[in-house]
Amino acid sequence: MLESNPEVITRAKQVSEMTPKKPSKIKSTWAKLGLDASTLMMMAKGATPPVIATALIPRQHHLNPIVLYHAAGQVYSEFSLQCGKYPRSAPKYQQQADFRQLGICVGSGVVTFAFWTIVKAREHTTPKSPQSLSPGPAAGASTAPYNASASAVAGVWLFANIYFVNTIRASRPQLVFPVIIYSIFINVGMTYGPQFPTMPVALAFIRRLITVMLTGLSVGTAVSFFIIPVTCREVVFKQAAGYIGLVRGTLKAQTAYIQSLEEGDMFGTSVPSNGPMNENVHTERRVQSKAGTSDKLPTLPKFTPETINLRAAIKGLTTLHGKIHGDMAFAKREIAYGKLDASDLDEMFRLFRSVLLPIIGMSTLMDIFDRITESRGWRDPNEHHHKRDSIQEWERVPSMNKEQEKAEWNNIMKSLHRPFEGMTQAMDEALLHVSLTLELTKAPKAESPTTESEGKVDSADDVEAHAGVVRPGEKGFAKFFETKTQDFYNRRATTLGDWCKHQGISLPENVADDPYIALASLQHLPMGADKCEQHRRIRQQLYLILYMEFLLYSTGKAVLDLVRFADIKVQSGAMEKNRIIIPAKARLMKWITGMMKIEDSTVDHQNIDDVEMGAQNVYLGDSLRPKKDPEHLPPATAWESFGNKLRFKYLPSHSIDTKQVIPRFFSSSDSAYGLRVAAATFTIGICAYLHNSQHFFIEQRLVWAMIMVSISMTTTAGASTFGFFGRLAGTTVAMVMSLVNYYIVDGKTAGIIVFLWVFLFFGFYVVLKFPRWSVAAVLGMVTQVLIIGYELEVRKIGKKIATSNGQPYYPIYLLAPYRLATVAGGLAVAFIWTFFPYPITARSQLRKQLGASLYLLANFYSIVHTTVTIRLEGNEGDMEHKNSPGRRLERLRHKVFAKELLLLSGLREHSAMTAWEFSIGGQFPRYEYDSIIQGVQNILNYMTLISYSTATFSENYRCNEQKWFQDFSKLVQKTNITTHEITSMLSLLSNSVTNGQPLPPYLKAPKPYQLSQDLEEMDKDILDISHIAEPGYAAFAVIQVASTLISDDLKKLIGHVKALVGEVDFSYHVISTTDPGSDNSSSEALFAQESNGKGKTE
């Protein structure tokens, strides 16, 4: 390995003075738990509202007689615990609080009207004689004897409201919490409503219920705004500081991986023992080995510590990027007192994205070497034999040449060691400069120049060492870093010159004076017939070298833009002092008008089962959903339009044609979900409407089981199984903790409240650090608050008043397990109705969402195709103008790219959730699904690289000075650098996966790109090595590499989809009965039956 650059070592020592020391083991363990100061404060904040609400119980006994408390106690904690959902941000809490107020207001109005109809039904079927009244669930709300008509009307109201509101909940994830509040209103009101004799009695009940709910909401709101208030801007700035830190770590991991290739074997193969993808392969091998088909699975690529670290760093970076994307919208809407406004946040996030894209591109180097290993048959000779027909002749390299190829790449990586290490170090300093300049992190204290290990340093030598060096955070650093970036660009010629020497390409004598002039005078590579294959392999090496250098240089330019942005903010005076920042009116109006629209589910609003599954809902737009009716023309008259709205005959399940409102509502999957929830709720609620069971329902507090159905009902069987066991476990833990909480202080009120806060404090650690288990944790804490609150309630008002409503008193050692049994009953009913009458499995949802991801990929490729076309033609326009073609396409690319990333994240979680579903029959082909997901991710990355690299063409076109680029642009336009065949193929795959239909027969992937060959046929000098100094040449190399990988991945994608859905086959196969393997000795030839259309038959 080459020695490190002395200049880099000196520079690293200077920067190390500004870098904190490595933490101790205790601090590192504490950091692994994530218990930093911010997390501890949020845990304390989240535990405070329920404790305040519980402490109010002894002081507000007129609000909560026992029956009302069982409904309102949940609301107390539900509203209080919403700080657990948004404990870090008051604005996010406020938006959800507004939605909850909407649920309270609408729910109270609907319940009031329902009470009027129930009371009227009782009046019309009850004699005028006086009725014996009993104490009711609230002061002034006495109850009357059983009435069948009133119960029937209440049952209709219950079923209709639960059905309607849960249909809305399924279609609008942002309304999940107001729907829960509304459901509580309906459940409580419609089960106690049949007992109210008059409207004044019913209104007294409503008044108490609203008061208790608003009290809980006010407690949560007060805590959110006045106890450790945190804004979304603060969250975004902390995430931005972490993002910069992750970028620095990723660059170092990237450099470590490249340096590991100086001696390592980049073409090696091994089977690692960890990783989800590899576990799927091992499981699939065990299953297929029994069937004799295990040879279909590939040998896994080599995993080294450097590759594992780099993959982990990229995953962490992309995950944090998605979190910033979700929080950015709220941060820009805040009225704040700070330094950076909404436009600055927008620009900062755009620059972050510009840094992320080339870093992701560099991470694909691992995949590229894996492809080379696979295509040349160096991984598995048998696998290579099966794929020999799809491999080009020049790629068929004997295994004996593997060591030679490895040695060549080792030398290449050694030549890249110094420039890559120097550029990475410079970017690390630049990112530190950005973090310090934008005040995202505080400048660490500089260490003394005199240390025990180094002794005293002469001051004159120290000044000389620092001469001409600008440290991060100092004025003029942008110019200093720009010089470093340009130095790296200039060194590229030296690296390429070394590569030419190694390949035996003669260089002029003046190569040391000006490498670029020397390279420009090179002669053509030998192109004789006997050296054509060698020429292509040499060109592959050249393209990969240019690929790495271009992406690292592009990363440097993106970091330079970030440095300039930070310096501009300082020069403009924006960072001097804080000021009041008010969002623009247009931004606020867009937020308000978009609240009720169908949107992607982000951290702003997720459904309950989405939180547990980690899945995301992505709105694909109207282009995929409406479908033409083959039996009807579009309506031409008003009468035809009216009939079209009422027609049920032809309505695809995924159609959202707004002209067919009524059929769409009732035939949608959202409506089916609402019907399931209504049926599950009524399974328990019917006990409240029958004469023999009404008293039992009230006495045994079964309304809580109904509420659990509304909270716990999920859309898929896998989520239902996970949720059932998770929530049951959370409630069991809550039962134990409530008993410990009560008896550890011998039932003393003050001690109970203090220990309740302690238990809730630790419970919120699960909410903050393990989002998938947050619902189970919150449910456990709610149960604990209810159990403790009940005991405090009885202690305040006495057993006589507590039992005056017909509900017996239970001591805490009986109430706690009784509460567990009630919760378990509600969860069991919800679990059963998720499977009955037919299950909606996570596997079917995975398949449909996988089809949606393929559709989005086709959409993204189409946008990239148009982008590349207008850049080559010079029609991108002024990118500073928001309505220019280039800017509009840029917004579309970013929007679809974000949707695809969101959907891919949800797909991986859906795939993991399939393990929670029971398998009846054959096993679930998870390996195929995960392979398709990874293929979509790879193609998305390579498409993004093509879009990113072609921006160089646009810059060169505006310069209009380089003759080579003008000739190159004209030739590339003729060769169609991108093709709509890929868009068509991805759309076809999407339709087959979504509908579970087999692929058409004889389907072939688009031919691999032959851009170099096509261009050389038109102009043999256009890609000559003498042009590698041209700015657009390296960009073309990136396009060539990325497009080749896209074709390769698309071919694999077709194979995996074909393995899932099959392929239509209309052919006949001749089967000879004289084959040795045949049991029949007849010499006749039989013809196989025609395929049934669901896959090939042999």
PDB file of C-alpha atoms in Angstrom, residues 77-87 93 96-97 100 177 216-217 220-221 764:
ATOM      1  CA  SER A  77     -54.561   9.835  28.593  1.00  0.00           C
ATOM      2  CA  GLU A  78     -55.156   9.726  24.833  1.00  0.00           C
ATOM      3  CA  PHE A  79     -55.001  13.490  24.592  1.00  0.00           C
ATOM      4  CA  SER A  80     -52.213  13.655  27.105  1.00  0.00           C
ATOM      5  CA  LEU A  81     -50.242  10.875  25.425  1.00  0.00           C
ATOM      6  CA  GLN A  82     -50.393  12.514  22.040  1.00  0.00           C
ATOM      7  CA  CYS A  83     -47.279  14.300  23.237  1.00  0.00           C
ATOM      8  CA  GLY A  84     -45.746  10.845  22.838  1.00  0.00           C
ATOM      9  CA  LYS A  85     -46.637  10.880  19.166  1.00  0.00           C
ATOM     10  CA  TYR A  86     -45.304  14.424  18.717  1.00  0.00           C
ATOM     11  CA  PRO A  87     -43.303  15.106  21.889  1.00  0.00           C
ATOM     12  CA  TYR A  93     -48.972  18.725  18.226  1.00  0.00           C
ATOM     13  CA  GLN A  96     -53.180  17.154  15.614  1.00  0.00           C
ATOM     14  CA  ALA A  97     -54.916  18.994  18.461  1.00  0.00           C
ATOM     15  CA  ARG A 100     -58.958  16.315  17.626  1.00  0.00           C
ATOM     16  CA  PHE A 177     -56.702  10.398  15.649  1.00  0.00           C
ATOM     17  CA  GLY A 216     -57.597  16.181  28.624  1.00  0.00           C
ATOM     18  CA  LEU A 217     -56.819  18.114  25.447  1.00  0.00           C
ATOM     19  CA  GLY A 220     -51.722  18.025  26.692  1.00  0.00           C
ATOM     20  CA  THR A 221     -51.690  21.402  24.944  1.00  0.00           C
ATOM     21  CA  PHE A 764     -41.976   6.772  26.622  1.00  0.00           C
TER      22      PHE A 764
END
